[in-house]
DNA sequence: TAAAATTAAATTGTATACAATCAATATACA
DNA sequence: TGTATATTGATTGTATACAATTTAATTTTA
């Protein structure tokens, strides 16, 4: 690749990711708006539906988000009646997030959303699945290299 | 895929994109910090190095960003002396963004960054290139479907 | 075991994102 | 021509992201 081409926006993997992530997120918005959830709140709920009673720390590791993002977001979910936050009695430094009945019930209203969104991409399921695996791999590799940089 | 699996975070293409995009962006931060640029400011500069003297509107289409994001960002780039913003004399509704000498000079300091970042992903170039193409395709498909929804 | 180091959240400050609205300008067309 | 419509940026308000710092609790260690 020539010196010039290397900086072309369309040759940047980072920009392809950045733009694509935002476009896909936009597809979720109309569905999530109906439920009063933002996209980040939605993925947070996905984790909680998988693993209830989880420390903020673990939630952050799962979502690649820190407390600066999660604390205000979780306060909003709590204000909406979907979760409860309480200190871990065994270790008061830790805050445990727990679903309310209402929070648990919301899962059934969300079940169809991923399919509806994927349909709009009009790509074969297999291709989407492959893409997802490649992204996981890349994310993991980067994450590993970040940890190894802590030496 | 079972009813349960469909909502698993790790099965969501959207989350794979969302997390991966943020991880890759983080790889740029140390390099961009040295130059006093944020990631969004960096991709904005990439467009300007390709196409100088561009309306805000076109810049937004290229970056998939609207004026709510671009206006304050461009004011910061102007304050940093990298660009000039001026109304188009031929159409006063439009604002033209133009590089300063300093803005143009910055390109040479950025040339090596993409390679340095990609190295850290330790993926074969060919694989990265394929991934980029798939993302472009997906982004375009979504974008098209958004336009067709305007009926 | 008391001081030092570590850990987990919360807080603070800066910079996006983006929907919704507004204001200025330009265009269409009756 | 004169007005309705459309276009372009700017503004406002809400919600992330994330670095850096602070606070409180726990663990390590001299």
GROMACS .gro file of C-alpha atoms (C1' of nucleotides) in nm:
model
  362
    1UNK     CA    1   0.000   0.000   0.000
    2UNK     CA    2   0.139   0.338  -0.095
    3UNK     CA    3   0.231   0.606   0.153
    4UNK     CA    4  -0.081   0.794   0.051
    5UNK     CA    5  -0.322   0.505   0.058
    6UNK     CA    6  -0.227   0.404   0.407
    7UNK     CA    7  -0.407   0.704   0.556
    8UNK     CA    8  -0.717   0.683   0.336
    9UNK     CA    9  -1.026   0.667   0.553
   10UNK     CA   10  -1.166   0.374   0.358
   11UNK     CA   11  -0.850   0.172   0.423
   12UNK     CA   12  -0.875   0.212   0.799
   13UNK     CA   13  -1.007  -0.095   0.977
   14UNK     CA   14  -1.060   0.122   1.282
   15UNK     CA   15  -1.297   0.352   1.095
   16UNK     CA   16  -1.483   0.061   0.938
   17UNK     CA   17  -1.544  -0.067   1.291
   18UNK     CA   18  -1.630   0.272   1.433
   19UNK     CA   19  -1.883   0.353   1.161
   20UNK     CA   20  -2.033   0.004   1.145
   21UNK     CA   21  -2.081  -0.018   1.521
   22UNK     CA   22  -2.270   0.311   1.522
   23UNK     CA   23  -2.487   0.214   1.225
   24UNK     CA   24  -2.583  -0.118   1.382
   25UNK     CA   25  -2.657   0.053   1.712
   26UNK     CA   26  -2.889   0.288   1.526
   27UNK     CA   27  -3.089  -0.011   1.404
   28UNK     CA   28  -3.165  -0.101   1.765
   29UNK     CA   29  -3.282   0.245   1.864
   30UNK     CA   30  -3.645   0.230   1.743
   31UNK     CA   31  -3.702  -0.103   1.917
   32UNK     CA   32  -3.526   0.003   2.237
   33UNK     CA   33  -3.698   0.340   2.246
   34UNK     CA   34  -4.029   0.160   2.291
   35UNK     CA   35  -3.889  -0.003   2.604
   36UNK     CA   36  -3.723   0.312   2.733
   37UNK     CA   37  -3.376   0.159   2.707
   38UNK     CA   38  -3.061   0.298   2.552
   39UNK     CA   39  -2.827   0.063   2.370
   40UNK     CA   40  -2.575   0.052   2.654
   41UNK     CA   41  -2.852  -0.011   2.904
   42UNK     CA   42  -2.974  -0.292   2.678
   43UNK     CA   43  -2.641  -0.476   2.669
   44UNK     CA   44  -2.614  -0.430   3.043
   45UNK     CA   45  -2.952  -0.601   3.082
   46UNK     CA   46  -2.833  -0.881   2.850
   47UNK     CA   47  -2.553  -0.957   3.095
   48UNK     CA   48  -2.791  -0.949   3.391
   49UNK     CA   49  -3.038  -1.184   3.225
   50UNK     CA   50  -2.748  -1.426   3.181
   51UNK     CA   51  -2.592  -1.375   3.523
   52UNK     CA   52  -2.800  -1.215   3.793
   53UNK     CA   53  -2.642  -1.083   4.114
   54UNK     CA   54  -2.318  -0.971   3.963
   55UNK     CA   55  -2.063  -0.721   4.099
   56UNK     CA   56  -2.021  -0.394   3.911
   57UNK     CA   57  -1.660  -0.493   3.854
   58UNK     CA   58  -1.753  -0.815   3.672
   59UNK     CA   59  -2.021  -0.636   3.475
   60UNK     CA   60  -1.759  -0.388   3.363
   61UNK     CA   61  -1.519  -0.663   3.255
   62UNK     CA   62  -1.794  -0.831   3.057
   63UNK     CA   63  -1.896  -0.507   2.882
   64UNK     CA   64  -1.550  -0.349   2.861
   65UNK     CA   65  -1.682  -0.050   3.055
   66UNK     CA   66  -1.553   0.113   3.374
   67UNK     CA   67  -1.735   0.251   3.676
   68UNK     CA   68  -1.733   0.601   3.529
   69UNK     CA   69  -1.975   0.476   3.266
   70UNK     CA   70  -2.153   0.210   3.467
   71UNK     CA   71  -2.228   0.392   3.790
   72UNK     CA   72  -2.458   0.657   3.639
   73UNK     CA   73  -2.607   0.404   3.396
   74UNK     CA   74  -2.691   0.160   3.677
   75UNK     CA   75  -2.845   0.442   3.879
   76UNK     CA   76  -3.077   0.509   3.586
   77UNK     CA   77  -3.171   0.141   3.557
   78UNK     CA   78  -3.239   0.141   3.929
   79UNK     CA   79  -3.451   0.456   3.902
   80UNK     CA   80  -3.645   0.279   3.625
   81UNK     CA   81  -3.714  -0.006   3.865
   82UNK     CA   82  -3.526  -0.269   3.665
   83UNK     CA   83  -3.239  -0.341   3.905
   84UNK     CA   84  -3.127  -0.302   4.265
   85UNK     CA   85  -2.773  -0.209   4.370
   86UNK     CA   86  -2.646  -0.313   4.710
   87UNK     CA   87  -2.312  -0.344   4.883
   88UNK     CA   88  -2.173  -0.692   4.916
   89UNK     CA   89  -2.189  -0.778   5.286
   90UNK     CA   90  -1.885  -1.002   5.251
   91UNK     CA   91  -1.678  -0.725   5.091
   92UNK     CA   92  -1.812  -0.375   5.134
   93UNK     CA   93  -1.597  -0.242   4.850
   94UNK     CA   94  -1.807  -0.431   4.601
   95UNK     CA   95  -2.157  -0.340   4.479
   96UNK     CA   96  -2.383  -0.624   4.364
   97UNK     CA   97  -2.636  -0.562   4.089
   98UNK     CA   98  -2.956  -0.764   4.107
   99UNK     CA   99  -3.261  -0.776   3.878
  100UNK     CA  100  -3.603  -0.679   4.011
  101UNK     CA  101  -3.910  -0.876   3.903
  102UNK     CA  102  -3.978  -0.598   3.655
  103UNK     CA  103  -3.624  -0.623   3.524
  104UNK     CA  104  -3.655  -0.998   3.483
  105UNK     CA  105  -3.990  -0.959   3.308
  106UNK     CA  106  -3.844  -0.723   3.051
  107UNK     CA  107  -3.647  -1.006   2.892
  108UNK     CA  108  -3.954  -1.147   2.720
  109UNK     CA  109  -4.016  -0.812   2.548
  110UNK     CA  110  -3.664  -0.809   2.408
  111UNK     CA  111  -3.642  -1.163   2.273
  112UNK     CA  112  -3.739  -1.083   1.915
  113UNK     CA  113  -3.525  -0.772   1.877
  114UNK     CA  114  -3.194  -0.926   1.764
  115UNK     CA  115  -3.365  -1.120   1.486
  116UNK     CA  116  -3.557  -0.817   1.368
  117UNK     CA  117  -3.237  -0.616   1.355
  118UNK     CA  118  -3.031  -0.884   1.181
  119UNK     CA  119  -3.301  -0.918   0.917
  120UNK     CA  120  -3.243  -0.557   0.821
  121UNK     CA  121  -2.880  -0.631   0.746
  122UNK     CA  122  -2.994  -0.873   0.475
  123UNK     CA  123  -2.673  -1.071   0.511
  124UNK     CA  124  -2.667  -1.451   0.534
  125UNK     CA  125  -2.668  -1.571   0.894
  126UNK     CA  126  -2.350  -1.764   0.833
  127UNK     CA  127  -2.170  -1.454   0.716
  128UNK     CA  128  -2.286  -1.258   1.020
  129UNK     CA  129  -2.173  -1.540   1.242
  130UNK     CA  130  -1.830  -1.547   1.083
  131UNK     CA  131  -1.797  -1.173   1.120
  132UNK     CA  132  -1.888  -1.198   1.486
  133UNK     CA  133  -1.620  -1.462   1.544
  134UNK     CA  134  -1.355  -1.252   1.373
  135UNK     CA  135  -1.448  -0.956   1.588
  136UNK     CA  136  -1.433  -1.163   1.906
  137UNK     CA  137  -1.091  -1.286   1.808
  138UNK     CA  138  -0.964  -0.935   1.737
  139UNK     CA  139  -1.112  -0.800   2.059
  140UNK     CA  140  -0.954  -1.077   2.260
  141UNK     CA  141  -0.614  -1.033   2.099
  142UNK     CA  142  -0.615  -0.662   2.177
  143UNK     CA  143  -0.731  -0.724   2.529
  144UNK     CA  144  -0.453  -0.975   2.587
  145UNK     CA  145  -0.191  -0.737   2.456
  146UNK     CA  146  -0.320  -0.467   2.689
  147UNK     CA  147  -0.279  -0.698   2.986
  148UNK     CA  148   0.069  -0.799   2.877
  149UNK     CA  149   0.161  -0.429   2.858
  150UNK     CA  150   0.116  -0.399   3.233
  151UNK     CA  151   0.463  -0.546   3.299
  152UNK     CA  152  -3.031  -2.117   1.803
  153UNK     CA  153  -3.240  -2.169   2.113
  154UNK     CA  154  -3.462  -1.907   2.265
  155UNK     CA  155  -3.210  -1.864   2.542
  156UNK     CA  156  -2.899  -1.847   2.328
  157UNK     CA  157  -3.037  -1.579   2.105
  158UNK     CA  158  -2.998  -1.315   2.376
  159UNK     CA  159  -2.656  -1.427   2.497
  160UNK     CA  160  -2.418  -1.134   2.486
  161UNK     CA  161  -2.152  -1.338   2.307
  162UNK     CA  162  -2.395  -1.423   2.028
  163UNK     CA  163  -2.471  -1.058   1.954
  164UNK     CA  164  -2.298  -0.922   1.647
  165UNK     CA  165  -2.389  -0.573   1.766
  166UNK     CA  166  -2.196  -0.620   2.090
  167UNK     CA  167  -1.899  -0.774   1.914
  168UNK     CA  168  -1.885  -0.460   1.701
  169UNK     CA  169  -1.943  -0.223   1.990
  170UNK     CA  170  -1.672  -0.378   2.208
  171UNK     CA  171  -1.423  -0.427   1.925
  172UNK     CA  172  -1.458  -0.070   1.800
  173UNK     CA  173  -1.386   0.066   2.146
  174UNK     CA  174  -1.087  -0.164   2.199
  175UNK     CA  175  -0.932  -0.065   1.867
  176UNK     CA  176  -0.993   0.302   1.940
  177UNK     CA  177  -0.811   0.257   2.270
  178UNK     CA  178  -0.504   0.136   2.078
  179UNK     CA  179  -0.489   0.472   1.902
  180UNK     CA  180  -0.512   0.679   2.218
  181UNK     CA  181  -0.145   0.676   2.327
  182UNK     CA  182  -0.031   0.778   1.978
  183UNK     CA  183  -0.298   1.044   1.936
  184UNK     CA  184  -0.248   1.183   2.286
  185UNK     CA  185   0.102   1.284   2.183
  186UNK     CA  186  -0.047   1.493   1.904
  187UNK     CA  187  -0.329   1.633   2.116
  188UNK     CA  188  -0.595   1.467   1.899
  189UNK     CA  189  -0.893   1.257   2.003
  190UNK     CA  190  -0.992   0.963   1.787
  191UNK     CA  191  -1.288   1.143   1.631
  192UNK     CA  192  -1.071   1.445   1.561
  193UNK     CA  193  -0.819   1.211   1.400
  194UNK     CA  194  -1.066   1.056   1.155
  195UNK     CA  195  -1.193   1.405   1.077
  196UNK     CA  196  -0.839   1.506   0.987
  197UNK     CA  197  -0.806   1.191   0.772
  198UNK     CA  198  -1.097   1.314   0.562
  199UNK     CA  199  -0.950   1.662   0.533
  200UNK     CA  200  -0.609   1.532   0.426
  201UNK     CA  201  -0.791   1.346   0.149
  202UNK     CA  202  -1.030   1.624   0.054
  203UNK     CA  203  -0.951   1.973   0.168
  204UNK     CA  204  -1.211   2.252   0.151
  205UNK     CA  205  -1.510   2.039   0.225
  206UNK     CA  206  -1.856   2.143   0.353
  207UNK     CA  207  -1.953   2.029   0.703
  208UNK     CA  208  -2.242   1.845   0.542
  209UNK     CA  209  -2.012   1.631   0.326
  210UNK     CA  210  -1.776   1.572   0.615
  211UNK     CA  211  -2.071   1.444   0.815
  212UNK     CA  212  -2.178   1.208   0.538
  213UNK     CA  213  -1.826   1.073   0.510
  214UNK     CA  214  -1.793   1.015   0.885
  215UNK     CA  215  -2.157   0.924   0.955
  216UNK     CA  216  -2.174   1.212   1.204
  217UNK     CA  217  -2.417   1.503   1.227
  218UNK     CA  218  -2.362   1.870   1.305
  219UNK     CA  219  -2.440   1.812   1.670
  220UNK     CA  220  -2.116   1.618   1.693
  221UNK     CA  221  -1.915   1.798   1.427
  222UNK     CA  222  -1.980   2.161   1.514
  223UNK     CA  223  -1.816   2.152   1.859
  224UNK     CA  224  -1.542   1.918   1.734
  225UNK     CA  225  -1.454   2.147   1.444
  226UNK     CA  226  -1.446   2.446   1.677
  227UNK     CA  227  -1.185   2.263   1.885
  228UNK     CA  228  -0.978   2.181   1.576
  229UNK     CA  229  -1.000   2.547   1.478
  230UNK     CA  230  -0.899   2.658   1.827
  231UNK     CA  231  -0.600   2.420   1.795
  232UNK     CA  232  -0.503   2.600   1.473
  233UNK     CA  233  -0.547   2.296   1.249
  234UNK     CA  234  -0.843   2.414   1.042
  235UNK     CA  235  -1.042   2.721   0.941
  236UNK     CA  236  -1.422   2.730   0.913
  237UNK     CA  237  -1.586   2.981   0.685
  238UNK     CA  238  -1.925   3.032   0.527
  239UNK     CA  239  -1.950   2.943   0.161
  240UNK     CA  240  -1.994   3.274  -0.024
  241UNK     CA  241  -2.196   3.098  -0.294
  242UNK     CA  242  -2.436   2.945  -0.042
  243UNK     CA  243  -2.436   3.103   0.300
  244UNK     CA  244  -2.608   2.802   0.454
  245UNK     CA  245  -2.297   2.597   0.403
  246UNK     CA  246  -1.975   2.610   0.610
  247UNK     CA  247  -1.651   2.510   0.439
  248UNK     CA  248  -1.373   2.347   0.640
  249UNK     CA  249  -1.019   2.415   0.524
  250UNK     CA  250  -0.681   2.296   0.653
  251UNK     CA  251  -0.427   2.547   0.782
  252UNK     CA  252  -0.057   2.498   0.707
  253UNK     CA  253  -0.025   2.352   1.054
  254UNK     CA  254  -0.313   2.116   0.989
  255UNK     CA  255  -0.159   1.999   0.665
  256UNK     CA  256   0.180   1.952   0.832
  257UNK     CA  257   0.032   1.724   1.094
  258UNK     CA  258  -0.025   1.453   0.834
  259UNK     CA  259   0.341   1.356   0.830
  260UNK     CA  260   0.334   1.294   1.205
  261UNK     CA  261   0.043   1.056   1.169
  262UNK     CA  262   0.162   0.844   0.877
  263UNK     CA  263   0.311   0.562   1.084
  264UNK     CA  264   0.026   0.530   1.333
  265UNK     CA  265  -0.205   0.289   1.147
  266UNK     CA  266   0.077   0.040   1.094
  267UNK     CA  267   0.186   0.060   1.455
  268UNK     CA  268  -0.169  -0.005   1.570
  269UNK     CA  269  -0.235  -0.290   1.328
  270UNK     CA  270   0.085  -0.458   1.441
  271UNK     CA  271  -0.058  -0.483   1.791
  272UNK     CA  272  -0.352  -0.682   1.659
  273UNK     CA  273  -0.108  -0.952   1.547
  274UNK     CA  274  -0.352  -1.062   1.279
  275UNK     CA  275  -0.245  -1.132   0.920
  276UNK     CA  276  -0.291  -0.828   0.696
  277UNK     CA  277  -0.509  -1.028   0.464
  278UNK     CA  278  -0.746  -1.118   0.745
  279UNK     CA  279  -0.769  -0.757   0.858
  280UNK     CA  280  -0.837  -0.652   0.503
  281UNK     CA  281  -1.115  -0.907   0.466
  282UNK     CA  282  -1.270  -0.794   0.792
  283UNK     CA  283  -1.263  -0.435   0.675
  284UNK     CA  284  -1.441  -0.526   0.354
  285UNK     CA  285  -1.712  -0.717   0.539
  286UNK     CA  286  -1.768  -0.420   0.767
  287UNK     CA  287  -1.791  -0.181   0.475
  288UNK     CA  288  -2.047  -0.406   0.314
  289UNK     CA  289  -2.255  -0.428   0.628
  290UNK     CA  290  -2.235  -0.054   0.689
  291UNK     CA  291  -2.342   0.019   0.334
  292UNK     CA  292  -2.633  -0.224   0.347
  293UNK     CA  293  -2.763  -0.066   0.665
  294UNK     CA  294  -2.717   0.280   0.527
  295UNK     CA  295  -2.912   0.190   0.214
  296UNK     CA  296  -3.197   0.043   0.414
  297UNK     CA  297  -3.214   0.359   0.621
  298UNK     CA  298  -3.254   0.566   0.307
  299UNK     CA  299  -3.519   0.333   0.173
  300UNK     CA  300  -3.708   0.371   0.501
  301UNK     CA  301  -3.766   0.738   0.426
  302UNK     CA  302  -4.067   0.655   0.208
  303DT     C1'  303  -0.025  -0.584   6.399
  304DA     C1'  304   0.018  -0.125   6.208
  305DA     C1'  305   0.162   0.087   5.784
  306DA     C1'  306   0.168   0.030   5.291
  307DA     C1'  307  -0.025  -0.141   4.891
  308DT     C1'  308  -0.422  -0.289   4.649
  309DT     C1'  309  -0.891  -0.301   4.516
  310DA     C1'  310  -1.377  -0.140   4.400
  311DA     C1'  311  -1.692   0.233   4.329
  312DA     C1'  312  -1.791   0.686   4.297
  313DT     C1'  313  -1.680   1.141   4.139
  314DT     C1'  314  -1.498   1.492   3.825
  315DG     C1'  315  -1.387   1.674   3.391
  316DT     C1'  316  -1.358   1.646   2.891
  317DA     C1'  317  -1.521   1.485   2.456
  318DT     C1'  318  -1.820   1.260   2.190
  319DA     C1'  319  -2.302   1.084   1.978
  320DC     C1'  320  -2.736   1.192   1.844
  321DA     C1'  321  -3.237   1.332   1.859
  322DA     C1'  322  -3.496   1.738   1.839
  323DT     C1'  323  -3.542   2.206   1.755
  324DC     C1'  324  -3.415   2.656   1.577
  325DA     C1'  325  -3.256   3.012   1.258
  326DA     C1'  326  -3.081   3.160   0.831
  327DT     C1'  327  -3.065   3.097   0.356
  328DA     C1'  328  -3.191   2.914  -0.085
  329DT     C1'  329  -3.515   2.712  -0.411
  330DA     C1'  330  -3.954   2.603  -0.622
  331DC     C1'  331  -4.349   2.733  -0.818
  332DA     C1'  332  -4.813   2.919  -0.822
  333DT     C1'  333  -4.310   3.831  -0.729
  334DG     C1'  334  -4.404   3.637  -0.304
  335DT     C1'  335  -4.468   3.259  -0.019
  336DA     C1'  336  -4.431   2.766   0.105
  337DT     C1'  337  -4.077   2.422   0.127
  338DA     C1'  338  -3.625   2.241   0.177
  339DT     C1'  339  -3.148   2.265   0.317
  340DT     C1'  340  -2.759   2.359   0.626
  341DG     C1'  341  -2.548   2.452   1.060
  342DA     C1'  342  -2.593   2.569   1.524
  343DT     C1'  343  -2.799   2.482   1.964
  344DT     C1'  344  -2.999   2.217   2.344
  345DG     C1'  345  -3.058   1.826   2.620
  346DT     C1'  346  -2.962   1.350   2.742
  347DA     C1'  347  -2.660   0.961   2.767
  348DT     C1'  348  -2.250   0.759   2.712
  349DA     C1'  349  -1.702   0.674   2.725
  350DC     C1'  350  -1.303   0.715   2.968
  351DA     C1'  351  -0.890   0.918   3.213
  352DA     C1'  352  -0.774   1.079   3.658
  353DT     C1'  353  -0.867   1.135   4.126
  354DT     C1'  354  -1.090   1.031   4.565
  355DT     C1'  355  -1.284   0.745   4.925
  356DA     C1'  356  -1.358   0.343   5.172
  357DA     C1'  357  -1.253  -0.129   5.251
  358DT     C1'  358  -0.941  -0.517   5.229
  359DT     C1'  359  -0.508  -0.748   5.189
  360DT     C1'  360  -0.014  -0.767   5.213
  361DT     C1'  361   0.390  -0.717   5.436
  362DA     C1'  362   0.767  -0.531   5.706
   0.00000   0.00000   0.00000
